[in-house]
Structures are given as structure tokens and as C-alpha cells.
Amino acid sequence: MNKVLLISVVVIALVLLGVIAYIYFQGSKPSYAPTTIQHITSTPLQTQSSSQSSQLVFSYGDITVKAILPSRPITITGGGSTFVNVQMQSWIQKFRSVSSGLVTVNYQPIGSGAGEAKWFDRSLDFGASDVPISNVTYQRLVASGSDFIQIPVIAGSVAIIYNLPEWDENRCGALRLSGEVLANIYLGKIIYWDDDRIKELQIEGCRALLPHEPIRAIHRSDGSGTTALFTLYLSDVSEEWRTRIGYGYTVEWPRDALGYGEGGRGSDGVSAKVKGTAYSIGYVEYAYAIVNKLPTAALKNRDGNFVKPTPETVSEALKRGASNLPPPNAYWGDIPKSFINREGQNTYPIAGLSYIFIYKDITKDPDMAKAVSAFLKWILTEGQKPENLVEGYLPLPPELAKIAVKYVEQGLGI
């Protein structure tokens, strides 16, 4: 009996152990149900995902747009405008985070002229300039049968900076200048700071502060969109400048021949020369004046008022400029003129946009096309919001941003 009982106990124990083991392994068995891979967590972006790529949703005003990230790391190379460089570097840094490190953008501030040329030669994935594609390059694009899109990406202004040690801004306010006087300075027809044509623009009690010192006029030595905007303004306000010099990335500077003018490479170069040269004057995108703590002149506008570049005064010019854009592969030569020397009591006279150019055939590499499209769509929406703008730059008018988004979607198919 004892032997039978012992066998029964062993059998029952083995059965119980088997039941316990079954329950344990069932409970710990791994699940193979599909899980969601969340590539992007940045707010306020909404994200969807798949095992291959992530979809993002960006917004700006009444614009809502979807973008798709590439399925592998992509590096985009762009270059050109120094005008947009400060803002571009900020965008690049933020978008790298938005893309969870999938998209890296290298931007080279080599000047608008060089940017357009290198982009045309396909040394860059995108070019950037402060004026649309020049007529010379446009004709070459048409002749070669190359299709492309161009879009505006940001607004800004050209500030007149100066180094005038005797000037007391606390008492006299900003130095006052007119377009005609600026043209005569760079034409070499006004040599000294105490010229009567400069004196008569200042308030009476401050005119004696202008010294009998020659004006050192600094300009860009490289092909520059900032120069194009500045000389476009001079051409608008001075018939002599328009007929003798004109406007463009590079122009002849008559003052240089007199020994009172010189060039600086890039906006950084012009800023440094003005900052380091007493009795000098120059022109840069407004953000460079802020970064370098350089005083900016108040310009006499079309209504006869002296205004400095501020978000409010530049916005007045943007309101009065183009509210529509030509087809993306057309010649846009007249767009910059629409923002120059506009009417309005509080309108700053030298405002403009920066532009980006892309060949449509980058879609041959689908991941590159996705990366470029996502970057541009982010710039045109989230990138226009105050928290993503550097001081000195202004958002695009919403109607232009909406058209630019449409051109990116139509041009790249994404």
C-alpha cells in the first residue's frame, strides 16, 4: 500500500508541476503584434509613422501641410545669400531636431551671385539669393531645357550702417539720410560728412556735429543680392544712378576710383569694415546691424518721413508689395521692385525677400526629394512663426507663403 501511495503522490505532483509550467510559459510568451515606431516626438507637430518613413504635419496661419521624411539619413547642400544666412543657420539647427537627425542641411554663405552660379552648375542642391534668378541665368536655364522652381522664404530689409564718432544719437536721434544723398555719396559727388546736402537733413541743433572728414563708403566686393536690392533702391531714387550704374549682384562703384570707397566680402566683411573704420558708411541686412551693434540710419521715405528699419516699418512695405507670384519657372525680375520705395507714412524704403532655387529633377532620388520638400515646407510654415525667427527678419506675407508651399508640392510631387 505504501508503495502504491508513494507512486500516486509522485504522479499528482508531476501533473501539478506540468500545469504550473504551462501557465507560466503562456503568461511570459512574447507578443508579436505590430507596434508603432514613433520617429518624431516634436510638438506641436502631429506625426504618423510606418516602418519606412514618418509623416509630419506643419501649420502657419490657415496653411496646413503634410511632409514625409526620408527613410534614410540625407545631407542637403545649399549656398548663396549672406543676407539670409543668420536665419538659415537657425532654421537648419531646429529642423535637424524636428527630423530626429535624419535631415542635415549644410548652408554656405558665399554670396547670392556665387550661390546662383554654383546651383546652376549643380554643385549645390539649392541656391539662395536676395533677388530672383537673374535674367542671364534664366535664359541659360531655358536654353538648356532645365526645369526648376523658385520660391521666397523670408523677408527682411537693407539697413544703412555708419561709424560716426561725433554723432550723439541720444540727443540727435539716428543719422538722417535720403536716397538721393546716398546715391551721391556712392557716386563720389558727396565727399565729406559736413556736406550741406547731409547737414540739411539733420535737426538744426545737430548739424554742427558732422565733421569735415571724408566718408569711407563700404560696399560688397562679391556678387551680392544685398547689393542688388541696395542698387535697385538707388536706381529708383536717382536718375543718374539708374542711367550710369544700374543694379545687380555687382556694379561699378565710382567712389572707389576717388580713393574713398572699398569692398568687403560678405555681409560680415562689410559689417567688420564699418565697425573698424571711423567715418565710414555701408549697407547690410538688418540682422547684421543688430548682431554687430552698429547704428542704423533713418531713411527719408517716399512720403517724406525719416524711418528706421523695424518690424513695423518693413511690414508696411511688405503689405504694399506683390501679393501674388508668377509661375515658379518664370522670370521674376519685377517682384523685388514691388517692395522698394513704397508709399506710406511709416514705410521703410529698402525691403525685400530672399529666394531659394531647386531643380525639379532632384526627384530622381526620392529620399533627397522628400528631405528637400520637408525642409522647405517646414521653413514656409513653422519656420515663419515668431519663435523660429531671428531678430531682424520678418515672416513672409501669408498669401506668398501659401503659394510657395503649392509650388514645392507641385514641383517635387511631395
mmCIF file of N, CA, C and O in Angstrom, residues 61-159:
data_model
loop_
_atom_site.group_PDB
_atom_site.id
_atom_site.type_symbol
_atom_site.label_atom_id
_atom_site.label_comp_id
_atom_site.label_asym_id
_atom_site.label_seq_id
_atom_site.Cartn_x
_atom_site.Cartn_y
_atom_site.Cartn_z
ATOM 1 N N GLY A 61 -0.710 80.035 -39.885
ATOM 2 C CA GLY A 61 -1.961 80.701 -40.221
ATOM 3 C C GLY A 61 -2.994 79.681 -40.667
ATOM 4 O O GLY A 61 -3.250 78.692 -39.973
ATOM 5 N N ASP A 62 -3.581 79.892 -41.838
ATOM 6 C CA ASP A 62 -4.570 78.940 -42.339
ATOM 7 C C ASP A 62 -3.937 77.883 -43.246
ATOM 8 O O ASP A 62 -4.641 77.162 -43.952
ATOM 9 N N ILE A 63 -2.597 77.797 -43.244
ATOM 10 C CA ILE A 63 -1.904 76.784 -44.052
ATOM 11 C C ILE A 63 -1.642 75.555 -43.189
ATOM 12 O O ILE A 63 -1.072 75.657 -42.106
ATOM 13 N N THR A 64 -2.067 74.408 -43.645
ATOM 14 C CA THR A 64 -1.715 73.132 -43.018
ATOM 15 C C THR A 64 -1.164 72.234 -44.115
ATOM 16 O O THR A 64 -1.779 72.072 -45.165
ATOM 17 N N VAL A 65 0.000 71.670 -43.873
ATOM 18 C CA VAL A 65 0.671 70.926 -44.930
ATOM 19 C C VAL A 65 1.302 69.667 -44.347
ATOM 20 O O VAL A 65 1.780 69.653 -43.210
ATOM 21 N N LYS A 66 1.295 68.600 -45.148
ATOM 22 C CA LYS A 66 1.919 67.348 -44.732
ATOM 23 C C LYS A 66 3.286 67.210 -45.404
ATOM 24 O O LYS A 66 3.478 67.654 -46.538
ATOM 25 N N ALA A 67 4.204 66.577 -44.694
ATOM 26 C CA ALA A 67 5.533 66.322 -45.247
ATOM 27 C C ALA A 67 5.959 64.910 -44.853
ATOM 28 O O ALA A 67 5.544 64.396 -43.815
ATOM 29 N N ILE A 68 6.789 64.312 -45.691
ATOM 30 C CA ILE A 68 7.270 62.953 -45.430
ATOM 31 C C ILE A 68 8.783 62.978 -45.305
ATOM 32 O O ILE A 68 9.479 63.521 -46.181
ATOM 33 N N LEU A 69 9.289 62.408 -44.237
ATOM 34 C CA LEU A 69 10.733 62.351 -44.055
ATOM 35 C C LEU A 69 11.322 61.198 -44.876
ATOM 36 O O LEU A 69 10.624 60.215 -45.154
ATOM 37 N N PRO A 70 12.592 61.313 -45.244
ATOM 38 C CA PRO A 70 13.220 60.211 -45.996
ATOM 39 C C PRO A 70 13.377 58.983 -45.102
ATOM 40 O O PRO A 70 13.327 59.075 -43.877
ATOM 41 N N SER A 71 13.594 57.838 -45.746
ATOM 42 C CA SER A 71 13.735 56.595 -44.988
ATOM 43 C C SER A 71 15.180 56.336 -44.578
ATOM 44 O O SER A 71 15.458 55.340 -43.915
ATOM 45 N N ARG A 72 16.087 57.245 -44.997
ATOM 46 C CA ARG A 72 17.497 57.109 -44.616
ATOM 47 C C ARG A 72 18.067 58.506 -44.391
ATOM 48 O O ARG A 72 17.487 59.498 -44.858
ATOM 49 N N PRO A 73 19.186 58.632 -43.681
ATOM 50 C CA PRO A 73 19.779 59.962 -43.460
ATOM 51 C C PRO A 73 20.156 60.634 -44.775
ATOM 52 O O PRO A 73 20.731 59.994 -45.655
ATOM 53 N N ILE A 74 19.824 61.902 -44.881
ATOM 54 C CA ILE A 74 20.099 62.680 -46.093
ATOM 55 C C ILE A 74 20.816 63.973 -45.716
ATOM 56 O O ILE A 74 20.448 64.629 -44.745
ATOM 57 N N THR A 75 21.823 64.350 -46.493
ATOM 58 C CA THR A 75 22.501 65.638 -46.323
ATOM 59 C C THR A 75 22.213 66.508 -47.542
ATOM 60 O O THR A 75 22.460 66.095 -48.675
ATOM 61 N N ILE A 76 21.663 67.685 -47.284
ATOM 62 C CA ILE A 76 21.343 68.648 -48.348
ATOM 63 C C ILE A 76 22.396 69.748 -48.307
ATOM 64 O O ILE A 76 22.710 70.276 -47.237
ATOM 65 N N THR A 77 22.914 70.120 -49.479
ATOM 66 C CA THR A 77 23.909 71.198 -49.551
ATOM 67 C C THR A 77 23.322 72.390 -50.291
ATOM 68 O O THR A 77 22.888 72.267 -51.431
ATOM 69 N N GLY A 78 23.305 73.528 -49.611
ATOM 70 C CA GLY A 78 22.804 74.753 -50.231
ATOM 71 C C GLY A 78 23.819 75.866 -50.042
ATOM 72 O O GLY A 78 24.765 75.746 -49.258
ATOM 73 N N GLY A 79 23.619 76.975 -50.763
ATOM 74 C CA GLY A 79 24.545 78.084 -50.606
ATOM 75 C C GLY A 79 24.087 79.315 -51.353
ATOM 76 O O GLY A 79 23.207 79.251 -52.214
ATOM 77 N N GLY A 80 24.683 80.465 -51.001
ATOM 78 C CA GLY A 80 24.355 81.717 -51.661
ATOM 79 C C GLY A 80 24.257 82.862 -50.679
ATOM 80 O O GLY A 80 25.213 83.113 -49.915
ATOM 81 N N SER A 81 23.127 83.504 -50.651
ATOM 82 C CA SER A 81 22.875 84.729 -49.900
ATOM 83 C C SER A 81 23.487 84.763 -48.496
ATOM 84 O O SER A 81 23.277 83.849 -47.692
ATOM 85 N N THR A 82 24.236 85.822 -48.199
ATOM 86 C CA THR A 82 24.641 86.050 -46.807
ATOM 87 C C THR A 82 23.527 86.780 -46.056
ATOM 88 O O THR A 82 23.461 86.711 -44.838
ATOM 89 N N PHE A 83 22.680 87.485 -46.799
ATOM 90 C CA PHE A 83 21.514 88.190 -46.240
ATOM 91 C C PHE A 83 20.683 87.229 -45.382
ATOM 92 O O PHE A 83 20.309 87.526 -44.267
ATOM 93 N N VAL A 84 20.445 86.005 -45.900
ATOM 94 C CA VAL A 84 19.556 85.060 -45.219
ATOM 95 C C VAL A 84 20.322 84.151 -44.256
ATOM 96 O O VAL A 84 19.722 83.389 -43.498
ATOM 97 N N ASN A 85 21.654 84.241 -44.243
ATOM 98 C CA ASN A 85 22.468 83.245 -43.546
ATOM 99 C C ASN A 85 22.139 83.105 -42.056
ATOM 100 O O ASN A 85 22.039 81.993 -41.534
ATOM 101 N N VAL A 86 22.005 84.227 -41.348
ATOM 102 C CA VAL A 86 21.749 84.157 -39.896
ATOM 103 C C VAL A 86 20.456 83.384 -39.632
ATOM 104 O O VAL A 86 20.399 82.509 -38.763
ATOM 105 N N GLN A 87 19.426 83.693 -40.401
ATOM 106 C CA GLN A 87 18.144 82.998 -40.238
ATOM 107 C C GLN A 87 18.258 81.543 -40.689
ATOM 108 O O GLN A 87 17.733 80.635 -40.039
ATOM 109 N N MET A 88 18.963 81.308 -41.777
ATOM 110 C CA MET A 88 19.084 79.953 -42.318
ATOM 111 C C MET A 88 19.756 79.018 -41.317
ATOM 112 O O MET A 88 19.318 77.869 -41.128
ATOM 113 N N GLN A 89 20.817 79.492 -40.670
ATOM 114 C CA GLN A 89 21.521 78.632 -39.716
ATOM 115 C C GLN A 89 20.610 78.257 -38.551
ATOM 116 O O GLN A 89 20.661 77.132 -38.032
ATOM 117 N N SER A 90 19.782 79.186 -38.124
ATOM 118 C CA SER A 90 18.835 78.892 -37.043
ATOM 119 C C SER A 90 17.811 77.853 -37.498
ATOM 120 O O SER A 90 17.512 76.887 -36.778
ATOM 121 N N TRP A 91 17.284 78.012 -38.713
ATOM 122 C CA TRP A 91 16.322 77.037 -39.253
ATOM 123 C C TRP A 91 16.956 75.652 -39.350
ATOM 124 O O TRP A 91 16.332 74.648 -38.998
ATOM 125 N N ILE A 92 18.178 75.607 -39.844
ATOM 126 C CA ILE A 92 18.845 74.316 -40.045
ATOM 127 C C ILE A 92 18.980 73.566 -38.730
ATOM 128 O O ILE A 92 18.709 72.366 -38.640
ATOM 129 N N GLN A 93 19.398 74.284 -37.707
ATOM 130 C CA GLN A 93 19.586 73.653 -36.403
ATOM 131 C C GLN A 93 18.256 73.104 -35.865
ATOM 132 O O GLN A 93 18.185 71.979 -35.371
ATOM 133 N N LYS A 94 17.198 73.879 -35.980
ATOM 134 C CA LYS A 94 15.902 73.445 -35.452
ATOM 135 C C LYS A 94 15.321 72.301 -36.285
ATOM 136 O O LYS A 94 14.719 71.371 -35.740
ATOM 137 N N PHE A 95 15.488 72.377 -37.605
ATOM 138 C CA PHE A 95 14.879 71.323 -38.421
ATOM 139 C C PHE A 95 15.594 69.995 -38.238
ATOM 140 O O PHE A 95 14.963 68.940 -38.354
ATOM 141 N N ARG A 96 16.870 70.024 -37.939
ATOM 142 C CA ARG A 96 17.577 68.762 -37.684
ATOM 143 C C ARG A 96 16.925 68.038 -36.500
ATOM 144 O O ARG A 96 16.754 66.821 -36.508
ATOM 145 N N SER A 97 16.518 68.804 -35.494
ATOM 146 C CA SER A 97 15.833 68.212 -34.349
ATOM 147 C C SER A 97 14.445 67.715 -34.750
ATOM 148 O O SER A 97 14.034 66.614 -34.375
ATOM 149 N N VAL A 98 13.735 68.520 -35.540
ATOM 150 C CA VAL A 98 12.395 68.131 -35.989
ATOM 151 C C VAL A 98 12.449 66.812 -36.770
ATOM 152 O O VAL A 98 11.575 65.956 -36.628
ATOM 153 N N SER A 99 13.503 66.642 -37.566
ATOM 154 C CA SER A 99 13.624 65.423 -38.381
ATOM 155 C C SER A 99 14.300 64.296 -37.622
ATOM 156 O O SER A 99 14.659 63.285 -38.221
ATOM 157 N N SER A 100 14.488 64.470 -36.319
ATOM 158 C CA SER A 100 15.173 63.463 -35.488
ATOM 159 C C SER A 100 16.536 63.091 -36.051
ATOM 160 O O SER A 100 16.947 61.926 -36.007
ATOM 161 N N GLY A 101 17.204 64.084 -36.619
ATOM 162 C CA GLY A 101 18.550 63.871 -37.118
ATOM 163 C C GLY A 101 18.630 63.229 -38.487
ATOM 164 O O GLY A 101 19.728 63.002 -38.999
ATOM 165 N N LEU A 102 17.486 62.964 -39.121
ATOM 166 C CA LEU A 102 17.505 62.323 -40.444
ATOM 167 C C LEU A 102 17.963 63.272 -41.547
ATOM 168 O O LEU A 102 18.546 62.838 -42.538
ATOM 169 N N VAL A 103 17.666 64.574 -41.384
ATOM 170 C CA VAL A 103 17.988 65.537 -42.442
ATOM 171 C C VAL A 103 19.020 66.538 -41.919
ATOM 172 O O VAL A 103 18.777 67.251 -40.950
ATOM 173 N N THR A 104 20.162 66.584 -42.572
ATOM 174 C CA THR A 104 21.218 67.550 -42.261
ATOM 175 C C THR A 104 21.334 68.514 -43.435
ATOM 176 O O THR A 104 21.376 68.084 -44.588
ATOM 177 N N VAL A 105 21.341 69.817 -43.139
ATOM 178 C CA VAL A 105 21.476 70.818 -44.193
ATOM 179 C C VAL A 105 22.771 71.588 -43.958
ATOM 180 O O VAL A 105 22.987 72.135 -42.875
ATOM 181 N N ASN A 106 23.630 71.596 -44.955
ATOM 182 C CA ASN A 106 24.854 72.405 -44.912
ATOM 183 C C ASN A 106 24.648 73.618 -45.812
ATOM 184 O O ASN A 106 24.433 73.462 -47.020
ATOM 185 N N TYR A 107 24.711 74.810 -45.214
ATOM 186 C CA TYR A 107 24.499 76.034 -45.999
ATOM 187 C C TYR A 107 25.781 76.854 -46.037
ATOM 188 O O TYR A 107 26.367 77.148 -44.994
ATOM 189 N N GLN A 108 26.191 77.249 -47.253
ATOM 190 C CA GLN A 108 27.419 78.022 -47.433
ATOM 191 C C GLN A 108 27.075 79.463 -47.811
ATOM 192 O O GLN A 108 26.546 79.712 -48.900
ATOM 193 N N PRO A 109 27.352 80.443 -46.916
ATOM 194 C CA PRO A 109 27.043 81.859 -47.226
ATOM 195 C C PRO A 109 28.109 82.463 -48.127
ATOM 196 O O PRO A 109 28.963 83.227 -47.690
ATOM 197 N N ILE A 110 28.058 82.141 -49.413
ATOM 198 C CA ILE A 110 29.104 82.547 -50.372
ATOM 199 C C ILE A 110 28.675 83.737 -51.212
ATOM 200 O O ILE A 110 29.404 84.139 -52.124
ATOM 201 N N GLY A 111 27.506 84.313 -50.910
ATOM 202 C CA GLY A 111 27.004 85.432 -51.696
ATOM 203 C C GLY A 111 26.005 84.950 -52.736
ATOM 204 O O GLY A 111 26.123 83.833 -53.265
ATOM 205 N N SER A 112 25.035 85.809 -53.022
ATOM 206 C CA SER A 112 23.951 85.409 -53.929
ATOM 207 C C SER A 112 24.454 85.065 -55.324
ATOM 208 O O SER A 112 23.997 84.100 -55.948
ATOM 209 N N GLY A 113 25.407 85.871 -55.836
ATOM 210 C CA GLY A 113 25.902 85.631 -57.183
ATOM 211 C C GLY A 113 26.574 84.266 -57.303
ATOM 212 O O GLY A 113 26.311 83.499 -58.232
ATOM 213 N N ALA A 114 27.453 83.950 -56.328
ATOM 214 C CA ALA A 114 28.130 82.647 -56.348
ATOM 215 C C ALA A 114 27.133 81.518 -56.105
ATOM 216 O O ALA A 114 27.255 80.436 -56.690
ATOM 217 N N GLY A 115 26.147 81.764 -55.237
ATOM 218 C CA GLY A 115 25.144 80.734 -54.975
ATOM 219 C C GLY A 115 24.355 80.386 -56.217
ATOM 220 O O GLY A 115 24.115 79.206 -56.517
ATOM 221 N N GLU A 116 23.947 81.422 -56.965
ATOM 222 C CA GLU A 116 23.201 81.170 -58.201
ATOM 223 C C GLU A 116 24.072 80.411 -59.209
ATOM 224 O O GLU A 116 23.611 79.464 -59.859
ATOM 225 N N ALA A 117 25.351 80.814 -59.328
ATOM 226 C CA ALA A 117 26.240 80.174 -60.308
ATOM 227 C C ALA A 117 26.511 78.716 -59.934
ATOM 228 O O ALA A 117 26.484 77.831 -60.807
ATOM 229 N N LYS A 118 26.789 78.451 -58.663
ATOM 230 C CA LYS A 118 27.081 77.073 -58.242
ATOM 231 C C LYS A 118 25.842 76.191 -58.331
ATOM 232 O O LYS A 118 25.932 74.999 -58.620
ATOM 233 N N TRP A 119 24.691 76.767 -58.048
ATOM 234 C CA TRP A 119 23.456 75.985 -58.197
ATOM 235 C C TRP A 119 23.228 75.664 -59.673
ATOM 236 O O TRP A 119 22.893 74.520 -60.024
ATOM 237 N N PHE A 120 23.430 76.656 -60.551
ATOM 238 C CA PHE A 120 23.244 76.399 -61.990
ATOM 239 C C PHE A 120 24.167 75.281 -62.469
ATOM 240 O O PHE A 120 23.763 74.437 -63.282
ATOM 241 N N ASP A 121 25.387 75.254 -61.924
ATOM 242 C CA ASP A 121 26.350 74.208 -62.305
ATOM 243 C C ASP A 121 26.100 72.890 -61.578
ATOM 244 O O ASP A 121 26.889 71.948 -61.731
ATOM 245 N N ARG A 122 25.079 72.855 -60.752
ATOM 246 C CA ARG A 122 24.684 71.656 -59.992
ATOM 247 C C ARG A 122 25.719 71.264 -58.939
ATOM 248 O O ARG A 122 25.839 70.087 -58.584
ATOM 249 N N SER A 123 26.475 72.244 -58.449
ATOM 250 C CA SER A 123 27.377 71.984 -57.326
ATOM 251 C C SER A 123 26.623 72.066 -55.999
ATOM 252 O O SER A 123 27.170 71.691 -54.957
ATOM 253 N N LEU A 124 25.416 72.614 -56.025
ATOM 254 C CA LEU A 124 24.583 72.750 -54.824
ATOM 255 C C LEU A 124 23.222 72.104 -55.083
ATOM 256 O O LEU A 124 22.731 72.104 -56.207
ATOM 257 N N ASP A 125 22.600 71.598 -54.001
ATOM 258 C CA ASP A 125 21.240 71.067 -54.129
ATOM 259 C C ASP A 125 20.221 72.200 -54.226
ATOM 260 O O ASP A 125 19.167 72.036 -54.837
ATOM 261 N N PHE A 126 20.527 73.330 -53.554
ATOM 262 C CA PHE A 126 19.674 74.514 -53.732
ATOM 263 C C PHE A 126 20.539 75.766 -53.656
ATOM 264 O O PHE A 126 21.575 75.803 -52.995
ATOM 265 N N GLY A 127 20.113 76.800 -54.372
ATOM 266 C CA GLY A 127 20.762 78.100 -54.299
ATOM 267 C C GLY A 127 19.863 79.083 -53.592
ATOM 268 O O GLY A 127 18.641 78.902 -53.540
ATOM 269 N N ALA A 128 20.460 80.121 -53.014
ATOM 270 C CA ALA A 128 19.683 81.144 -52.307
ATOM 271 C C ALA A 128 20.182 82.524 -52.706
ATOM 272 O O ALA A 128 21.390 82.735 -52.845
ATOM 273 N N SER A 129 19.233 83.445 -52.871
ATOM 274 C CA SER A 129 19.580 84.804 -53.288
ATOM 275 C C SER A 129 18.543 85.778 -52.749
ATOM 276 O O SER A 129 17.427 85.392 -52.402
ATOM 277 N N ASP A 130 18.936 87.060 -52.695
ATOM 278 C CA ASP A 130 18.016 88.098 -52.218
ATOM 279 C C ASP A 130 17.226 88.718 -53.350
ATOM 280 O O ASP A 130 16.443 89.645 -53.118
ATOM 281 N N VAL A 131 17.474 88.245 -54.535
ATOM 282 C CA VAL A 131 16.645 88.608 -55.699
ATOM 283 C C VAL A 131 16.368 87.302 -56.450
ATOM 284 O O VAL A 131 17.108 86.337 -56.306
ATOM 285 N N PRO A 132 15.318 87.257 -57.245
ATOM 286 C CA PRO A 132 15.043 86.031 -58.011
ATOM 287 C C PRO A 132 16.162 85.729 -59.004
ATOM 288 O O PRO A 132 17.089 86.526 -59.179
ATOM 289 N N ILE A 133 16.067 84.591 -59.657
ATOM 290 C CA ILE A 133 17.080 84.187 -60.635
ATOM 291 C C ILE A 133 17.292 85.302 -61.661
ATOM 292 O O ILE A 133 16.329 85.862 -62.199
ATOM 293 N N SER A 134 18.559 85.630 -61.901
ATOM 294 C CA SER A 134 18.873 86.730 -62.820
ATOM 295 C C SER A 134 18.450 86.370 -64.247
ATOM 296 O O SER A 134 18.309 85.192 -64.596
ATOM 297 N N ASN A 135 18.304 87.403 -65.057
ATOM 298 C CA ASN A 135 17.847 87.178 -66.427
ATOM 299 C C ASN A 135 18.862 86.353 -67.229
ATOM 300 O O ASN A 135 18.479 85.506 -68.046
ATOM 301 N N VAL A 136 20.164 86.587 -66.964
ATOM 302 C CA VAL A 136 21.201 85.831 -67.681
ATOM 303 C C VAL A 136 21.068 84.339 -67.382
ATOM 304 O O VAL A 136 21.053 83.494 -68.280
ATOM 305 N N THR A 137 20.970 83.997 -66.093
ATOM 306 C CA THR A 137 20.849 82.585 -65.721
ATOM 307 C C THR A 137 19.514 82.016 -66.185
ATOM 308 O O THR A 137 19.434 80.854 -66.614
ATOM 309 N N TYR A 138 18.467 82.812 -66.115
ATOM 310 C CA TYR A 138 17.157 82.332 -66.575
ATOM 311 C C TYR A 138 17.218 81.939 -68.052
ATOM 312 O O TYR A 138 16.710 80.881 -68.440
ATOM 313 N N GLN A 139 17.854 82.781 -68.855
ATOM 314 C CA GLN A 139 17.955 82.468 -70.290
ATOM 315 C C GLN A 139 18.765 81.193 -70.522
ATOM 316 O O GLN A 139 18.449 80.391 -71.413
ATOM 317 N N ARG A 140 19.815 80.992 -69.715
ATOM 318 C CA ARG A 140 20.622 79.764 -69.832
ATOM 319 C C ARG A 140 19.800 78.537 -69.418
ATOM 320 O O ARG A 140 19.941 77.461 -70.000
ATOM 321 N N LEU A 141 18.957 78.690 -68.407
ATOM 322 C CA LEU A 141 18.111 77.576 -67.980
ATOM 323 C C LEU A 141 17.120 77.201 -69.078
ATOM 324 O O LEU A 141 16.907 76.015 -69.371
ATOM 325 N N VAL A 142 16.537 78.221 -69.687
ATOM 326 C CA VAL A 142 15.580 77.964 -70.765
ATOM 327 C C VAL A 142 16.281 77.271 -71.936
ATOM 328 O O VAL A 142 15.773 76.290 -72.492
ATOM 329 N N ALA A 143 17.473 77.783 -72.276
ATOM 330 C CA ALA A 143 18.211 77.211 -73.408
ATOM 331 C C ALA A 143 18.603 75.758 -73.168
ATOM 332 O O ALA A 143 18.643 74.945 -74.098
ATOM 333 N N SER A 144 18.891 75.425 -71.900
ATOM 334 C CA SER A 144 19.324 74.055 -71.595
ATOM 335 C C SER A 144 18.157 73.103 -71.362
ATOM 336 O O SER A 144 18.356 71.896 -71.212
ATOM 337 N N GLY A 145 16.945 73.659 -71.305
ATOM 338 C CA GLY A 145 15.766 72.822 -71.072
ATOM 339 C C GLY A 145 15.641 72.323 -69.645
ATOM 340 O O GLY A 145 14.906 71.359 -69.380
ATOM 341 N N SER A 146 16.327 72.971 -68.710
ATOM 342 C CA SER A 146 16.288 72.549 -67.299
ATOM 343 C C SER A 146 15.063 73.147 -66.615
ATOM 344 O O SER A 146 14.834 74.361 -66.689
ATOM 345 N N ASP A 147 14.300 72.300 -65.949
ATOM 346 C CA ASP A 147 13.115 72.797 -65.247
ATOM 347 C C ASP A 147 13.444 72.986 -63.765
ATOM 348 O O ASP A 147 14.217 72.217 -63.175
ATOM 349 N N PHE A 148 12.857 73.985 -63.171
ATOM 350 C CA PHE A 148 13.207 74.362 -61.812
ATOM 351 C C PHE A 148 12.019 75.068 -61.161
ATOM 352 O O PHE A 148 11.024 75.408 -61.820
ATOM 353 N N ILE A 149 12.136 75.264 -59.825
ATOM 354 C CA ILE A 149 11.190 76.138 -59.133
ATOM 355 C C ILE A 149 11.986 77.148 -58.325
ATOM 356 O O ILE A 149 13.109 76.872 -57.885
ATOM 357 N N GLN A 150 11.418 78.330 -58.138
ATOM 358 C CA GLN A 150 11.984 79.320 -57.223
ATOM 359 C C GLN A 150 10.867 79.774 -56.304
ATOM 360 O O GLN A 150 9.715 79.919 -56.733
ATOM 361 N N ILE A 151 11.214 79.961 -55.033
ATOM 362 C CA ILE A 151 10.215 80.361 -54.040
ATOM 363 C C ILE A 151 10.827 81.384 -53.088
ATOM 364 O O ILE A 151 12.027 81.341 -52.814
ATOM 365 N N PRO A 152 10.027 82.319 -52.548
ATOM 366 C CA PRO A 152 10.529 83.186 -51.480
ATOM 367 C C PRO A 152 10.483 82.421 -50.159
ATOM 368 O O PRO A 152 9.644 81.533 -49.973
ATOM 369 N N VAL A 153 11.409 82.746 -49.234
ATOM 370 C CA VAL A 153 11.438 82.028 -47.960
ATOM 371 C C VAL A 153 11.407 82.940 -46.737
ATOM 372 O O VAL A 153 11.037 82.493 -45.650
ATOM 373 N N ILE A 154 11.800 84.203 -46.868
ATOM 374 C CA ILE A 154 11.826 85.091 -45.699
ATOM 375 C C ILE A 154 11.855 86.532 -46.195
ATOM 376 O O ILE A 154 12.214 86.789 -47.338
ATOM 377 N N ALA A 155 11.467 87.461 -45.322
ATOM 378 C CA ALA A 155 11.501 88.886 -45.659
ATOM 379 C C ALA A 155 12.511 89.596 -44.762
ATOM 380 O O ALA A 155 12.809 89.144 -43.654
ATOM 381 N N GLY A 156 13.018 90.701 -45.266
ATOM 382 C CA GLY A 156 13.983 91.467 -44.479
ATOM 383 C C GLY A 156 14.179 92.841 -45.085
ATOM 384 O O GLY A 156 13.391 93.283 -45.929
ATOM 385 N N SER A 157 15.231 93.506 -44.656
ATOM 386 C CA SER A 157 15.473 94.858 -45.147
ATOM 387 C C SER A 157 16.970 95.110 -45.218
ATOM 388 O O SER A 157 17.765 94.413 -44.587
ATOM 389 N N VAL A 158 17.342 96.094 -45.997
ATOM 390 C CA VAL A 158 18.741 96.525 -46.072
ATOM 391 C C VAL A 158 18.888 97.763 -45.201
ATOM 392 O O VAL A 158 18.206 98.772 -45.420
ATOM 393 N N ALA A 159 19.755 97.663 -44.206
ATOM 394 C CA ALA A 159 19.982 98.786 -43.279
ATOM 395 C C ALA A 159 21.246 99.542 -43.682
ATOM 396 O O ALA A 159 22.228 98.936 -44.134
#
